[in-house]
Amino acid sequence: MNEFLAQAITSFIATFGFGIIFHIPRKLLIQSGFVGMLGWMAYWAIVHFHMNEVLAALLGSFLVAVISQVFARLYKSPVIIFSVAGIIPLVPGGAAYNAMRNFVENDYYEAVSIAAKVCLISGSIAMGLMFSEVINQLIFRANARKKVLDKE
């Protein structure tokens, strides 16, 4: 339980801090921190139960994107305000650093292995964001068609 709480608090603080760096409006900093915290907690829970980190990043980023779209409508703000800050905890910066460090230390086998994992995680983050947007557009178009059919 202590580890869960520590993960939640630190991911919220990290997202909140990046929100300040990205000049997110003050009234939306807490919400953006909440988005990042939920995305990270989804990722952490999946990895914590010994599942694939790539799948965890995909589902975490999908959750970030969905909540970002909901918050954007709720707070009448651009989606990017929530999604960019919210995705920060999922970015595999530490692993990218370790890959570069292993390249510099001439441990190419380990460097390529870590770099491949970083690429897979980064791609899954992008796919999670994209899938959410595609689903959102499909729902939006279905609702628009329904309104047109209702008028006829």
mmCIF file of C-alpha atoms in Angstrom:
data_model
loop_
_atom_site.group_PDB
_atom_site.id
_atom_site.type_symbol
_atom_site.label_atom_id
_atom_site.label_comp_id
_atom_site.label_asym_id
_atom_site.label_seq_id
_atom_site.Cartn_x
_atom_site.Cartn_y
_atom_site.Cartn_z
ATOM 1 C CA MET A 1 0.000 0.000 0.000
ATOM 2 C CA ASN A 2 2.851 2.370 0.789
ATOM 3 C CA GLU A 3 4.404 1.744 -2.619
ATOM 4 C CA PHE A 4 1.064 2.388 -4.336
ATOM 5 C CA LEU A 5 0.666 5.698 -2.516
ATOM 6 C CA ALA A 6 4.271 6.700 -3.238
ATOM 7 C CA GLN A 7 3.805 5.944 -6.951
ATOM 8 C CA ALA A 8 0.566 7.946 -7.056
ATOM 9 C CA ILE A 9 2.005 10.971 -5.271
ATOM 10 C CA THR A 10 5.270 11.100 -7.225
ATOM 11 C CA SER A 11 3.543 10.676 -10.587
ATOM 12 C CA PHE A 12 1.110 13.465 -9.693
ATOM 13 C CA ILE A 13 3.987 15.755 -8.659
ATOM 14 C CA ALA A 14 5.964 14.926 -11.822
ATOM 15 C CA THR A 15 3.003 15.696 -14.061
ATOM 16 C CA PHE A 16 2.152 18.827 -12.102
ATOM 17 C CA GLY A 17 5.779 20.002 -12.385
ATOM 18 C CA PHE A 18 5.891 19.446 -16.118
ATOM 19 C CA GLY A 19 2.568 21.256 -16.356
ATOM 20 C CA ILE A 20 4.245 24.291 -14.821
ATOM 21 C CA ILE A 21 7.150 24.003 -17.273
ATOM 22 C CA PHE A 22 4.685 23.722 -20.196
ATOM 23 C CA HIS A 23 2.790 26.825 -18.973
ATOM 24 C CA ILE A 24 -0.486 25.015 -18.444
ATOM 25 C CA PRO A 25 -3.059 27.445 -17.029
ATOM 26 C CA ARG A 26 -2.977 27.426 -13.220
ATOM 27 C CA LYS A 27 -6.623 26.437 -12.939
ATOM 28 C CA LEU A 28 -5.893 23.219 -14.895
ATOM 29 C CA LEU A 29 -2.652 22.101 -13.211
ATOM 30 C CA ILE A 30 -4.352 19.836 -10.685
ATOM 31 C CA GLN A 31 -6.463 18.198 -13.383
ATOM 32 C CA SER A 32 -3.429 17.598 -15.598
ATOM 33 C CA GLY A 33 -1.571 16.148 -12.610
ATOM 34 C CA PHE A 34 -4.514 13.846 -12.020
ATOM 35 C CA VAL A 35 -4.432 12.676 -15.661
ATOM 36 C CA GLY A 36 -0.731 11.845 -15.433
ATOM 37 C CA MET A 37 -1.211 10.096 -12.124
ATOM 38 C CA LEU A 38 -4.002 7.881 -13.498
ATOM 39 C CA GLY A 39 -1.987 6.993 -16.601
ATOM 40 C CA TRP A 40 1.066 6.109 -14.535
ATOM 41 C CA MET A 41 -0.945 4.107 -12.016
ATOM 42 C CA ALA A 42 -2.479 2.058 -14.829
ATOM 43 C CA TYR A 43 1.020 1.420 -16.228
ATOM 44 C CA TRP A 44 2.457 0.652 -12.797
ATOM 45 C CA ALA A 45 -0.360 -1.732 -11.850
ATOM 46 C CA ILE A 46 0.029 -3.694 -15.086
ATOM 47 C CA VAL A 47 3.819 -3.947 -14.732
ATOM 48 C CA HIS A 48 3.502 -4.658 -10.990
ATOM 49 C CA PHE A 49 1.419 -7.742 -11.809
ATOM 50 C CA HIS A 50 4.193 -9.008 -14.130
ATOM 51 C CA MET A 51 2.707 -8.094 -17.449
ATOM 52 C CA ASN A 52 4.450 -6.626 -20.477
ATOM 53 C CA GLU A 53 5.768 -3.047 -20.189
ATOM 54 C CA VAL A 54 4.880 -2.333 -23.818
ATOM 55 C CA LEU A 55 1.255 -3.344 -23.244
ATOM 56 C CA ALA A 56 1.246 -1.360 -20.004
ATOM 57 C CA ALA A 57 2.462 1.763 -21.825
ATOM 58 C CA LEU A 58 -0.178 1.272 -24.518
ATOM 59 C CA LEU A 59 -3.002 0.983 -22.000
ATOM 60 C CA GLY A 60 -1.632 3.792 -19.819
ATOM 61 C CA SER A 61 -1.374 6.198 -22.740
ATOM 62 C CA PHE A 62 -4.816 5.167 -23.977
ATOM 63 C CA LEU A 63 -6.220 5.990 -20.540
ATOM 64 C CA VAL A 64 -4.383 9.331 -20.527
ATOM 65 C CA ALA A 65 -5.840 10.209 -23.920
ATOM 66 C CA VAL A 66 -9.395 9.202 -22.965
ATOM 67 C CA ILE A 67 -9.322 11.171 -19.722
ATOM 68 C CA SER A 68 -7.716 14.106 -21.541
ATOM 69 C CA GLN A 69 -10.590 14.195 -24.016
ATOM 70 C CA VAL A 70 -13.149 14.039 -21.226
ATOM 71 C CA PHE A 71 -11.401 16.801 -19.275
ATOM 72 C CA ALA A 72 -11.031 18.926 -22.419
ATOM 73 C CA ARG A 73 -14.787 18.894 -22.891
ATOM 74 C CA LEU A 74 -15.512 19.278 -19.202
ATOM 75 C CA TYR A 75 -13.154 22.245 -18.714
ATOM 76 C CA LYS A 76 -13.560 23.665 -22.244
ATOM 77 C CA SER A 77 -9.825 23.503 -22.949
ATOM 78 C CA PRO A 78 -7.649 21.929 -25.659
ATOM 79 C CA VAL A 79 -6.976 18.204 -25.276
ATOM 80 C CA ILE A 80 -3.249 18.765 -25.608
ATOM 81 C CA ILE A 81 -3.132 20.580 -22.266
ATOM 82 C CA PHE A 82 -3.969 17.356 -20.470
ATOM 83 C CA SER A 83 -2.443 14.761 -22.791
ATOM 84 C CA VAL A 84 1.070 16.218 -23.108
ATOM 85 C CA ALA A 85 1.561 16.679 -19.385
ATOM 86 C CA GLY A 86 -0.239 13.428 -18.628
ATOM 87 C CA ILE A 87 1.988 11.352 -20.858
ATOM 88 C CA ILE A 88 5.227 12.536 -19.199
ATOM 89 C CA PRO A 89 5.373 9.825 -16.497
ATOM 90 C CA LEU A 90 5.110 7.127 -19.168
ATOM 91 C CA VAL A 91 8.045 8.352 -21.268
ATOM 92 C CA PRO A 92 10.946 5.870 -20.911
ATOM 93 C CA GLY A 93 13.636 8.480 -20.279
ATOM 94 C CA GLY A 94 15.602 6.395 -17.795
ATOM 95 C CA ALA A 95 15.758 3.459 -20.166
ATOM 96 C CA ALA A 96 16.850 5.726 -23.033
ATOM 97 C CA TYR A 97 19.628 7.064 -20.810
ATOM 98 C CA ASN A 98 20.733 3.515 -19.943
ATOM 99 C CA ALA A 99 20.789 2.572 -23.627
ATOM 100 C CA MET A 100 23.038 5.533 -24.433
ATOM 101 C CA ARG A 101 25.255 4.809 -21.428
ATOM 102 C CA ASN A 102 25.724 1.218 -22.607
ATOM 103 C CA PHE A 103 26.603 2.434 -26.110
ATOM 104 C CA VAL A 104 29.259 4.719 -24.626
ATOM 105 C CA GLU A 105 30.596 1.868 -22.481
ATOM 106 C CA ASN A 106 30.828 -0.364 -25.615
ATOM 107 C CA ASP A 107 28.248 -2.824 -24.280
ATOM 108 C CA TYR A 108 26.427 -2.924 -27.598
ATOM 109 C CA TYR A 109 24.376 -6.041 -26.947
ATOM 110 C CA GLU A 110 22.782 -4.527 -23.828
ATOM 111 C CA ALA A 111 22.486 -1.095 -25.488
ATOM 112 C CA VAL A 112 20.612 -2.442 -28.502
ATOM 113 C CA SER A 113 18.371 -4.534 -26.274
ATOM 114 C CA ILE A 114 17.408 -1.543 -24.116
ATOM 115 C CA ALA A 115 17.097 0.773 -27.132
ATOM 116 C CA ALA A 116 14.708 -1.673 -28.813
ATOM 117 C CA LYS A 117 12.589 -1.756 -25.656
ATOM 118 C CA VAL A 118 12.575 2.068 -25.551
ATOM 119 C CA CYS A 119 11.410 2.170 -29.176
ATOM 120 C CA LEU A 120 8.642 -0.344 -28.500
ATOM 121 C CA ILE A 121 7.438 1.547 -25.424
ATOM 122 C CA SER A 122 7.566 4.883 -27.254
ATOM 123 C CA GLY A 123 5.638 3.416 -30.166
ATOM 124 C CA SER A 124 3.030 1.955 -27.850
ATOM 125 C CA ILE A 125 2.571 5.357 -26.204
ATOM 126 C CA ALA A 126 1.971 6.903 -29.617
ATOM 127 C CA MET A 127 -0.420 4.098 -30.562
ATOM 128 C CA GLY A 128 -2.372 4.484 -27.324
ATOM 129 C CA LEU A 129 -2.849 8.186 -28.002
ATOM 130 C CA MET A 130 -3.798 7.478 -31.620
ATOM 131 C CA PHE A 131 -6.283 4.703 -30.785
ATOM 132 C CA SER A 132 -8.077 6.964 -28.356
ATOM 133 C CA GLU A 133 -8.343 9.716 -30.952
ATOM 134 C CA VAL A 134 -9.609 7.288 -33.601
ATOM 135 C CA ILE A 135 -12.280 5.955 -31.253
ATOM 136 C CA ASN A 136 -13.234 9.516 -30.301
ATOM 137 C CA GLN A 137 -13.602 10.462 -33.979
ATOM 138 C CA LEU A 138 -15.717 7.360 -34.692
ATOM 139 C CA ILE A 139 -18.025 8.210 -31.801
ATOM 140 C CA PHE A 140 -18.216 11.847 -32.913
ATOM 141 C CA ARG A 141 -19.085 10.844 -36.498
ATOM 142 C CA ALA A 142 -21.650 8.294 -35.338
ATOM 143 C CA ASN A 143 -23.332 10.949 -33.195
ATOM 144 C CA ALA A 144 -23.273 13.426 -36.094
ATOM 145 C CA ARG A 145 -24.888 10.857 -38.413
ATOM 146 C CA LYS A 146 -27.497 10.061 -35.797
ATOM 147 C CA LYS A 147 -28.384 13.770 -35.507
ATOM 148 C CA VAL A 148 -28.715 14.027 -39.284
ATOM 149 C CA LEU A 149 -30.935 10.952 -39.417
ATOM 150 C CA ASP A 150 -33.057 12.242 -36.547
ATOM 151 C CA LYS A 151 -33.700 15.504 -38.412
ATOM 152 C CA GLU A 152 -34.954 13.664 -41.489
#
